[in-house]
Coordinates of C-alpha atoms in Angstrom, one line a residue:
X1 CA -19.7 0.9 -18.4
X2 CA -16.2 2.4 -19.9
X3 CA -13.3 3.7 -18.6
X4 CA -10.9 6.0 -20.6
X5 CA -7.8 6.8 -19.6
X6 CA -6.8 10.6 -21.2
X7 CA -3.9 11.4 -18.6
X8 CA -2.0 10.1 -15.5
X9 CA -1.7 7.0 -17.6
X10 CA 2.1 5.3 -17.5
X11 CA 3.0 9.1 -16.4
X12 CA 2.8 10.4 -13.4
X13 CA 0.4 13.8 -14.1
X14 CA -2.5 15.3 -16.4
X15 CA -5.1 12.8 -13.8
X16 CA -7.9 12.5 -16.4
X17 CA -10.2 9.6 -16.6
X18 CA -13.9 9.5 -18.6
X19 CA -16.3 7.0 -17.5
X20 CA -19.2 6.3 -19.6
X21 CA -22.4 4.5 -18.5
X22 CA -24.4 2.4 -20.7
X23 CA -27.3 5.0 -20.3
X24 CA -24.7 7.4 -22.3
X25 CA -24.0 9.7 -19.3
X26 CA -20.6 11.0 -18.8
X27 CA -18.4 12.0 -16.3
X28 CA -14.7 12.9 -15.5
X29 CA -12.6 11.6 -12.7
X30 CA -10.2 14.9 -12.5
X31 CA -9.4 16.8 -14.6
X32 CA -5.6 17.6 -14.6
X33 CA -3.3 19.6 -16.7
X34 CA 0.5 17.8 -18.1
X35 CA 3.2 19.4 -16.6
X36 CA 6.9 18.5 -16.9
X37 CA 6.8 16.6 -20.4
X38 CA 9.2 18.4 -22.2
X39 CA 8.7 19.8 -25.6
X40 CA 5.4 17.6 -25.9
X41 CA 3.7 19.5 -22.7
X42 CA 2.0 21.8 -24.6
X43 CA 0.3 19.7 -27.4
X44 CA -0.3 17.3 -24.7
X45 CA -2.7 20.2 -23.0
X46 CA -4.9 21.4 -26.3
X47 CA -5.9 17.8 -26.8
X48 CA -8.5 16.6 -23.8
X49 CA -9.1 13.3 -26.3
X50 CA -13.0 13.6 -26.1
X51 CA -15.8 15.9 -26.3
X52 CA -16.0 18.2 -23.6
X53 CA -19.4 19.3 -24.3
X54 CA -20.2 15.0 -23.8
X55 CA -19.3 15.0 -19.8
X56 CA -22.3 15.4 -17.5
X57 CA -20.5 15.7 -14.8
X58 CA -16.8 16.1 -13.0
X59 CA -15.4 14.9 -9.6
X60 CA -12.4 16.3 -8.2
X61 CA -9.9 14.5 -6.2
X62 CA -8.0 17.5 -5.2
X63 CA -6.5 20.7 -6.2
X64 CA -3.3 20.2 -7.9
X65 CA -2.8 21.5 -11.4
X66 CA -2.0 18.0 -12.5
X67 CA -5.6 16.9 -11.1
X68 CA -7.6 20.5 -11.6
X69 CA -5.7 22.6 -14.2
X70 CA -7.5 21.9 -17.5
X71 CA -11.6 22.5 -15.9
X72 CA -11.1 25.9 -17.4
X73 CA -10.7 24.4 -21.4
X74 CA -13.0 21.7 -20.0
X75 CA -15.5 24.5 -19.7
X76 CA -14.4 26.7 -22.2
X77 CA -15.1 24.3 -25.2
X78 CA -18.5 23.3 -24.3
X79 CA -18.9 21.9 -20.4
X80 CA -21.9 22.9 -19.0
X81 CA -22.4 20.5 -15.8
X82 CA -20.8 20.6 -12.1
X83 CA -17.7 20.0 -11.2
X84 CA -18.2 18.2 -7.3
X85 CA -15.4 18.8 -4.3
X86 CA -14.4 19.5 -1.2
X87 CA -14.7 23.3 -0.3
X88 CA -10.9 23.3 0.7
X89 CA -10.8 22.1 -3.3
X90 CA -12.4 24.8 -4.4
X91 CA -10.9 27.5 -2.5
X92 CA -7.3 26.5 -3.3
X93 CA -8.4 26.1 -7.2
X94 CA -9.8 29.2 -7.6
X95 CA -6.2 30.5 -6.9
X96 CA -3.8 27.7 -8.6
X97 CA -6.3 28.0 -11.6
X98 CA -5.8 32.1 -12.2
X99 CA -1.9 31.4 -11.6
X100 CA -2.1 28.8 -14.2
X101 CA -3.6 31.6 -16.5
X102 CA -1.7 34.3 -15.6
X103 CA 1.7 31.6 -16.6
X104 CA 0.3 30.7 -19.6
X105 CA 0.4 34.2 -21.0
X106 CA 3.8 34.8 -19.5
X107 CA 5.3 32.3 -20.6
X108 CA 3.5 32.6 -24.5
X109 CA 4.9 35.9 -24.7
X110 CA 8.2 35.0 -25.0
X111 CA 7.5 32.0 -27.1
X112 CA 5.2 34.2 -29.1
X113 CA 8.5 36.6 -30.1
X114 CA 10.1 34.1 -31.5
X115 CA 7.8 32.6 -33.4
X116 CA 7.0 35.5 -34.7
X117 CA 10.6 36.4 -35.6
X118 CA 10.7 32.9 -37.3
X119 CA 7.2 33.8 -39.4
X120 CA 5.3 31.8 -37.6
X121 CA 2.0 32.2 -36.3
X122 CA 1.3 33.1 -32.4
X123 CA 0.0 30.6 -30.1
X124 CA -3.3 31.3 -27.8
X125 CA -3.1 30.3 -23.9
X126 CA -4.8 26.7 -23.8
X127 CA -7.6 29.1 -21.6
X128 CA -7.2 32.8 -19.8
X129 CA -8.4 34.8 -16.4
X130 CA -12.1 35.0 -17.7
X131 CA -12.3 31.3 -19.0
X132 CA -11.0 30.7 -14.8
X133 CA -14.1 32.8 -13.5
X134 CA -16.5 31.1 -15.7
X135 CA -15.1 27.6 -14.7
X136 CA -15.9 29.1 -11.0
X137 CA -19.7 29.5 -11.7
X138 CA -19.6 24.9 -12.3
X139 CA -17.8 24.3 -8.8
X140 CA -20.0 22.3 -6.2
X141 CA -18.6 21.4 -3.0
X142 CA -19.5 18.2 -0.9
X143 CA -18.1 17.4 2.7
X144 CA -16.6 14.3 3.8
X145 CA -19.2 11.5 4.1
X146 CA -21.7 13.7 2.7
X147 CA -24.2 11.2 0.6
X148 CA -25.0 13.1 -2.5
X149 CA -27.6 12.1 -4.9
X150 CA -25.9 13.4 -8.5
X151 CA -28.8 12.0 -10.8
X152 CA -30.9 8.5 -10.5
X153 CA -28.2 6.6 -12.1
X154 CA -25.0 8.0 -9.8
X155 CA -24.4 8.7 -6.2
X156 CA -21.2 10.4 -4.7
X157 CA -19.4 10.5 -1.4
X158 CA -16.4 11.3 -0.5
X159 CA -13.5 9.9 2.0
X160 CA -10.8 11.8 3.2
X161 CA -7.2 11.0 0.8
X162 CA -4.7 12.3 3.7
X163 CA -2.7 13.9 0.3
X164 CA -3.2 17.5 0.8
X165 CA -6.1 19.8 2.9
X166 CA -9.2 18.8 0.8
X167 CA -8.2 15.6 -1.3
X168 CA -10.4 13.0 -1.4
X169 CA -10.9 9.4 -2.3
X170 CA -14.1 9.5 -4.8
X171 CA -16.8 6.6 -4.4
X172 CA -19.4 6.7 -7.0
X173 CA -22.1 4.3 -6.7
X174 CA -23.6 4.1 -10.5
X175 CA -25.9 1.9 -12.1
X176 CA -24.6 -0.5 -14.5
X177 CA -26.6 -1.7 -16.9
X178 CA -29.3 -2.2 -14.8
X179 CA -27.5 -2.8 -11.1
X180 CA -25.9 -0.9 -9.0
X181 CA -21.8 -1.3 -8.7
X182 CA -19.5 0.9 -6.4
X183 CA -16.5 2.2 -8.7
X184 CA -13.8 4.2 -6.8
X185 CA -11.0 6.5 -7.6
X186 CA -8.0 6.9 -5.0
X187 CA -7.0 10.4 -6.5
X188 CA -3.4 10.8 -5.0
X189 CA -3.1 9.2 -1.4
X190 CA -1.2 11.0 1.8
X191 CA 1.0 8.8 4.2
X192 CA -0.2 7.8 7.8
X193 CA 1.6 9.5 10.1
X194 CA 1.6 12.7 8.4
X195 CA 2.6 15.5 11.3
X196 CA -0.4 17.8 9.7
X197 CA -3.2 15.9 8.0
X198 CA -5.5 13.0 9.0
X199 CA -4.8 9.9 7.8
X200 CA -6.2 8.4 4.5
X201 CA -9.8 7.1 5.6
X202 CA -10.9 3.3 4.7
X203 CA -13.2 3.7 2.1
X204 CA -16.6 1.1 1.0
X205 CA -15.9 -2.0 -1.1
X206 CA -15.5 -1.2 -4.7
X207 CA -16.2 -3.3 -7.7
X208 CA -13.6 -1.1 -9.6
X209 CA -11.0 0.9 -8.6
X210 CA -8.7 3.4 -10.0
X211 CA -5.4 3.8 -7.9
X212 CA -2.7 5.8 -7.6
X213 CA 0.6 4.4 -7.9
X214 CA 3.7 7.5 -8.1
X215 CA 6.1 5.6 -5.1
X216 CA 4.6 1.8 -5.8
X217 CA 7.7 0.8 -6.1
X218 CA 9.5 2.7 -2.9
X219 CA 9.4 2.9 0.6
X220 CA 9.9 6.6 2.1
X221 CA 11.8 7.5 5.0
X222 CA 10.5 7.6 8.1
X223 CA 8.0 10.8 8.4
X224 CA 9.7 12.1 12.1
X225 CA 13.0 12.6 10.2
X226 CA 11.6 15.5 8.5
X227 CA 12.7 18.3 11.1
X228 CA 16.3 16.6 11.5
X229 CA 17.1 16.7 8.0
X230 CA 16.0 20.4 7.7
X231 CA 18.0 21.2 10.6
X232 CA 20.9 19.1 9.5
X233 CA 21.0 21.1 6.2
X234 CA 20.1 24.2 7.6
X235 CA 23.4 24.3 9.8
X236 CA 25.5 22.6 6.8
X237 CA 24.7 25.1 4.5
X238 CA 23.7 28.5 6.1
X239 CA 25.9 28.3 9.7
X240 CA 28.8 26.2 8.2
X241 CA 29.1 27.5 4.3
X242 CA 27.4 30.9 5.3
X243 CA 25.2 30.0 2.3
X244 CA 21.5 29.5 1.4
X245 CA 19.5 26.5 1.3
X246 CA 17.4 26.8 -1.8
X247 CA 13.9 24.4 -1.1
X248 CA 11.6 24.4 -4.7
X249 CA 8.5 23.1 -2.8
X250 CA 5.1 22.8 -4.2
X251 CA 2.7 25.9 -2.9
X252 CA -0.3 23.6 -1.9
X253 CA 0.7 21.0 0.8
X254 CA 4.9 20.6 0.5
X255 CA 5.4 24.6 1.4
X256 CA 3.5 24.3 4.3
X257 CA 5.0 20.8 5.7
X258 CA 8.4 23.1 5.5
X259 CA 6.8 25.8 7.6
X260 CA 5.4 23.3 10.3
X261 CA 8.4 21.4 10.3
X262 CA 10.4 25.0 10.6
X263 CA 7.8 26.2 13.5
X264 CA 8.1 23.5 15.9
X265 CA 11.9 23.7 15.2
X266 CA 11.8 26.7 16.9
X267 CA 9.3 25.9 19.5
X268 CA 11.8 22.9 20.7
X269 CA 14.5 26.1 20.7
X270 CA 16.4 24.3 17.6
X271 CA 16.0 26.8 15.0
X272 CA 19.0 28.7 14.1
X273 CA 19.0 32.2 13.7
X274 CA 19.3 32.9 9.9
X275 CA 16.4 34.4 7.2
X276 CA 13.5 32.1 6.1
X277 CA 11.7 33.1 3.2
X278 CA 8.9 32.6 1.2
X279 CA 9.2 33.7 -1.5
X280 CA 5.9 32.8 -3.9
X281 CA 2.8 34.5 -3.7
X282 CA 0.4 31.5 -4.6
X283 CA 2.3 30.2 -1.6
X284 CA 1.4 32.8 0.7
X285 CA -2.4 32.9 -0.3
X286 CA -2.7 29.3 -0.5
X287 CA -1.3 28.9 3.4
X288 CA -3.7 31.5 4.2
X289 CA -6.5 29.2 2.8
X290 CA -4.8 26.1 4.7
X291 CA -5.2 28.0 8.0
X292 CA -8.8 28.6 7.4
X293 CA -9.6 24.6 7.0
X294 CA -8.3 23.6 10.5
X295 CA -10.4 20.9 10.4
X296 CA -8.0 18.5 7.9
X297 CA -5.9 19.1 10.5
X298 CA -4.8 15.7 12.6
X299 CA -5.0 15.5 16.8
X300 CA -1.8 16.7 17.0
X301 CA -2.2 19.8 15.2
X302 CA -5.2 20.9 16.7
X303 CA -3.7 20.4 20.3
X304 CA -1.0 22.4 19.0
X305 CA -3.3 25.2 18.0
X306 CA -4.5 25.8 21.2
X307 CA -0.9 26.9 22.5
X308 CA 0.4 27.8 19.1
X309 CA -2.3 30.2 16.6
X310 CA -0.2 29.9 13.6
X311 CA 1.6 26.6 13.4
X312 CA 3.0 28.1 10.0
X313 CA 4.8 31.3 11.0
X314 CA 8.1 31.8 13.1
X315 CA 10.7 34.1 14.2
X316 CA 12.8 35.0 11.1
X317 CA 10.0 34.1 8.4
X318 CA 9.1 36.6 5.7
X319 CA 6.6 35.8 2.5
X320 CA 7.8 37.6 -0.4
X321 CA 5.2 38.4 -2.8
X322 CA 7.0 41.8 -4.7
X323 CA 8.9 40.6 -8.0
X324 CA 11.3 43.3 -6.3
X325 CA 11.7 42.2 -3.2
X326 CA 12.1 37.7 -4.8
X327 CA 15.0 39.8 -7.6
X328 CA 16.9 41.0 -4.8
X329 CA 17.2 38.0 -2.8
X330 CA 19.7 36.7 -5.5
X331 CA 22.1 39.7 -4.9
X332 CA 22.2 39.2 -0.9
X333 CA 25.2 37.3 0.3
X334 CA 23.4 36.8 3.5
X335 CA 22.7 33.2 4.9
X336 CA 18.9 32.4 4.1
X337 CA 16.3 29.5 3.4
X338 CA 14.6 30.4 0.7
X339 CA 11.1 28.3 -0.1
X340 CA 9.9 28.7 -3.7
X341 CA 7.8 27.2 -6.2
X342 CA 7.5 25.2 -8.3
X343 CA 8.2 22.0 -6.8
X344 CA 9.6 20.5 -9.8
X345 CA 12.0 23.3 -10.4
X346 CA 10.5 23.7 -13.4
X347 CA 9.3 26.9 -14.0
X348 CA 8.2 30.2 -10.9
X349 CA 10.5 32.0 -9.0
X350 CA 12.4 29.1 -7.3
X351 CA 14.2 28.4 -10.6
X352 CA 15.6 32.1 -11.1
X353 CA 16.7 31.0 -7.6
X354 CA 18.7 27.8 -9.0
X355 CA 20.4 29.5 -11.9
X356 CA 21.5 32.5 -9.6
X357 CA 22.9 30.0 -6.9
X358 CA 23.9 26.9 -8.4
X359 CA 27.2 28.1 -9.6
X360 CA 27.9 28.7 -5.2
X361 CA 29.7 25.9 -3.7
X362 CA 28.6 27.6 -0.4
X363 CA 24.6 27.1 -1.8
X364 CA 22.4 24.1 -1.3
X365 CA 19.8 23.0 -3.6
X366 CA 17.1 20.7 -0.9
X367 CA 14.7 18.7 -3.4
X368 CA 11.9 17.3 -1.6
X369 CA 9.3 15.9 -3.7
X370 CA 8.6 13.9 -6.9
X371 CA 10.2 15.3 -10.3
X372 CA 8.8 14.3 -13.7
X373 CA 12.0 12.9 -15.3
X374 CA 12.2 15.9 -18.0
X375 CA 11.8 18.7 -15.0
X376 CA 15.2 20.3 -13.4
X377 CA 14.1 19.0 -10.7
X378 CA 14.5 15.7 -11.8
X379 CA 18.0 16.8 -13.9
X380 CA 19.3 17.9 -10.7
X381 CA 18.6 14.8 -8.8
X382 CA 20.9 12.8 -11.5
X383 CA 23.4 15.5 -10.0
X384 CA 24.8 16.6 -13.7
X385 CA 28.1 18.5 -14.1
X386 CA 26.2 20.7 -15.7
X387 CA 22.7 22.0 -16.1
X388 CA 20.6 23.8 -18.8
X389 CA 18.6 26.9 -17.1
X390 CA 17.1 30.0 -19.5
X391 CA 19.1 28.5 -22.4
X392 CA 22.8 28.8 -20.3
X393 CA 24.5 25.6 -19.4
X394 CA 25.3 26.6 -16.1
X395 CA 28.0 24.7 -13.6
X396 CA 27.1 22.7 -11.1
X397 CA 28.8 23.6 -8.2
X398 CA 26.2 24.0 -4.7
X399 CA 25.3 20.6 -3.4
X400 CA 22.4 18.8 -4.5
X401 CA 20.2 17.4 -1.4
X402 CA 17.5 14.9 -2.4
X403 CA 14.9 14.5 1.0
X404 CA 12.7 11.5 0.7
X405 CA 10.8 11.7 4.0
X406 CA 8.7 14.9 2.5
X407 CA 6.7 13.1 0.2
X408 CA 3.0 14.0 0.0
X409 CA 2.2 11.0 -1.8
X410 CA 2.0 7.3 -0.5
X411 CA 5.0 5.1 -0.8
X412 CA 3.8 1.1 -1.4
X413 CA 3.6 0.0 1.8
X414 CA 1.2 3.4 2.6
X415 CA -0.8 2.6 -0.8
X416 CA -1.4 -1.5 0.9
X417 CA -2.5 0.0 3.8
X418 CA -5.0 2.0 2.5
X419 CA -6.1 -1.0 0.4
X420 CA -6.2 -3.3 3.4
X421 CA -10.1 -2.2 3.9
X422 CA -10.8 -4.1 0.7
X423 CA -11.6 -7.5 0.1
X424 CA -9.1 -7.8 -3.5
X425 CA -11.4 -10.5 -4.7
X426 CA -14.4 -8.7 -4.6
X427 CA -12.8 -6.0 -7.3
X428 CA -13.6 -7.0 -10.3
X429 CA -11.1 -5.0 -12.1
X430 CA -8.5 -2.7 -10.7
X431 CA -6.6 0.1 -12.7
X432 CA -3.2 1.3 -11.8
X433 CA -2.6 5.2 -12.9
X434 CA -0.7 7.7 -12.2
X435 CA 2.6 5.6 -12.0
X436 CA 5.7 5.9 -14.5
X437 CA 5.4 2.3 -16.4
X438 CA 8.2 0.2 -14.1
X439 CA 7.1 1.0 -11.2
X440 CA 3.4 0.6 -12.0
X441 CA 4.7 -3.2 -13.2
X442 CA 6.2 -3.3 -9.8
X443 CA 3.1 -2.5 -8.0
X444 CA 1.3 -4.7 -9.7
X445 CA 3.6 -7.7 -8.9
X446 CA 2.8 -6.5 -5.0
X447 CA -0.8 -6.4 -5.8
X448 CA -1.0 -9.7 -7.4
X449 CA 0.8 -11.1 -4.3
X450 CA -2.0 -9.9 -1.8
X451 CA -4.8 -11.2 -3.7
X452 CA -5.8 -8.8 -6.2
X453 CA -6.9 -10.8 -9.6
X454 CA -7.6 -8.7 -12.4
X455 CA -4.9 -5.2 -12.8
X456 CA -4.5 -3.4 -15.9
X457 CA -1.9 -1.0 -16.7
X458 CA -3.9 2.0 -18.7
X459 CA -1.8 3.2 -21.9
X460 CA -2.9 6.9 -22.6
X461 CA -6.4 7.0 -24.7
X462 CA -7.0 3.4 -23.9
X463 CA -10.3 2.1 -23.1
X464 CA -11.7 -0.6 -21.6
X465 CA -15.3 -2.0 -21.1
X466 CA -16.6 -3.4 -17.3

């Protein structure tokens, strides 16, 4: 058996990993789009690194673009097997996957009038709208614990990851020249204690694992903080400066940890009386789609759900979807907490928000989740004098808020408890991906400490034989 490693490796998105069996078949672990790489992003996207009309089959860890946004070139240049996931998986793809389109041709647009000014040739979108429904026609979904027989040589099941509503840890049992061995991919991994999701489920005994590693070298604060912080900048900013509180948040999984955290604000009576606003529309479809799989939801949530029907929505909230209505929240001078995407800052509504507020000393920008180091997101966390948005260097001037307790993903102690159901020395090799390199090397120190023996550190395109 071999592993390649064609994204998520030293670099935190672009999850791809192609493992080959010695019969020859193929199949994908994710297969995730690069976002936040700077000038390189796009190159980094038309090259997959291997033959996409190779790969037998795909499993899906979850719905992020990072994980899910390149199935559509998968597909387009030659793929012709399923693509296995949870149904919340697939219903949240079939939306991030069209809005993925839809940006692409936005965004070439612009870059295509100046290239064309300069002479040069137009680029294509990496794939469009119709190579997204044809992608739809491959998607197969699989529930939790759900023993599914792929071929004679693979069998699948998944485990709940705790990351988002449908992620999943993916345990393949394959045959390995001959035997069977249980190789298992962690996908990204939630926190325990998380006030919405269950928590990430022990999983069987692998041989070889693939894990996860974005916070391995950081410990979060504590999850119940959550609401305080929000409040505590919600009164700063909006009562005290008569500002607004700008939140980018991702539109699957952080935008709706706001919202809960907002709603039971205002069921304890805490929530002050300003405008709350979200203000994407993948946002609003994809919390629609979160409501409909109550069943990722934890104890807590569904004995909330029998007092409160929408643990999402409160007094105050509007979802913007009108490009109208999103331009003329800049020009109000009203308090408000606006919610947009992307979570990175890096491209959507949220950063027309930034450039049009971050000049404000009464304005707040709230960062809440990981930033790849070349995103705004990540600029503005360095807290810059000033900062580069739509080609202006712009002043810094609102506050910069950076809240650690809303990470989605694992921190290290998280990602030890979720390998405490393994016995490290019956893994014969474990991979770390999905890490930047010095805190992978960190993690790994941790690793070797609590008995793991043999960790490698993918480099992207690298492969290794088991």
């Amino acid at each position: 058996m071999k592993i390649a490693f064609h994204g998520a490796a030293q670099t935190v998105t672009g999850s791809k990993h192609l493992v080959t069996l010695a019969s020859g078949k193929r199949f994908l672990l994710d297969c995730g789009m690069f976002q936040g790489m700077g000038a390189d992003t796009d190159a980094m996207n038309r090259s997959l690194g291997f033959d996409p009309a190779s790969i037998d089959y795909v499993f899906l860890s979850h719905a992020h673009i990072d994980h899910s946004g390149l199935l559509p070139k998968l597909v387009k240049e030659g793929f012709v097997g399923k693509i296995y996931a949870t149904s919340a998986t697939i219903d949240i793809i079939k939306v991030l996957l069209l809005d993925s389109a839809a940006i692409q041709a936005q965004d070439l647009h612009f870059i295509n009038k100046k290239r064309f000014a300069a002479g040069k040739r137009p680029l294509q979108p990496v794939y469009n709208e119709d190579d997204v429904k044809n992608t739809m026609k491959h998607l197969h979904p699989v529930s939790y614990h759900q023993t599914v027989e792929v071929d004679k040589d693979i069998r699948l099941e998944l485990f709940d990851g705790g990351h988002i509503v449908g992620s999943a840890t993916v345990v393949l049992n394959v045959r390995n020249g001959g035997k069977w061995e249980t190789l298992v991919f962690s996908g990204d991994v939630g926190r325990y204690g998380d006030p919405i999701l269950h928590a990430p489920e022990p999983f069987p005994q692998a041989d070889y694992m693939l894990i996860e590693s974005t916070y391995g070298n950081k410990l979060h604060d504590r999850i119940e903080t959550y609401a305080d912080e929000l409040l505590k900048n919600i009164r700063e900013t909006c009562l005290g400066k008569r500002g607004k509180l700008i939140i980018p948040a991702f539109s699957v999984g952080r935008t709706q940890e706001v919202l809960y955290s907002l709603n039971d604000l205002e069921l304890e009576g805490n929530l002050p009386p300003v405008d709350y606003y979200v203000d994407s529309p993948m946002s609003v479809k994809v919390t629609e789609i979160v409501k409909r799989h109550s069943e990722c939801f934890n104890r807590s949530v569904q004995k909330l759900l029998k007092i409160d029907r929408d643990p999402f929505k409160f007094k105050g909230l509007r979802y913007i979807t009108d490009k109208r209505d999103s331009q003329a929240l800049n020009f109000t001078n009203k308090p408000a907490v606006i919610i947009s995407a992307s979570g990175m800052a890096e491209a959507g509504r949220v950063k027309h928000h930034i450039a049009n507020s971050i000049e404000n000393r009464r304005n707040t920008i709230m960062l809440i989740g990981y930033c790849e180091p070349n995103s705004l997101g990540a600029r503005l966390k360095r807290r810059p004098e000033y900062v580069g948005i739509f080609g202006e260097q712009l002043k810094v001037n609102a506050d910069i808020v950076t809240l650690n307790s809303m990470s989605a993903h694992a921190d290290y102690g998280d990602l030890c408890q979720y390998l405490s159901c393994q016995n490290p020395q019956e893994i014969k090799r474990l991979f770390i991906v999905h890490g930047e390199p010095d805190v992978q090397l960190e993690f790994k120190r941790r690793l070797i400490k609590k008995g793991f023996l043999d960790i490698e550190i993918p480099e992207l395109h690298q492969e290794f034989g088991v």
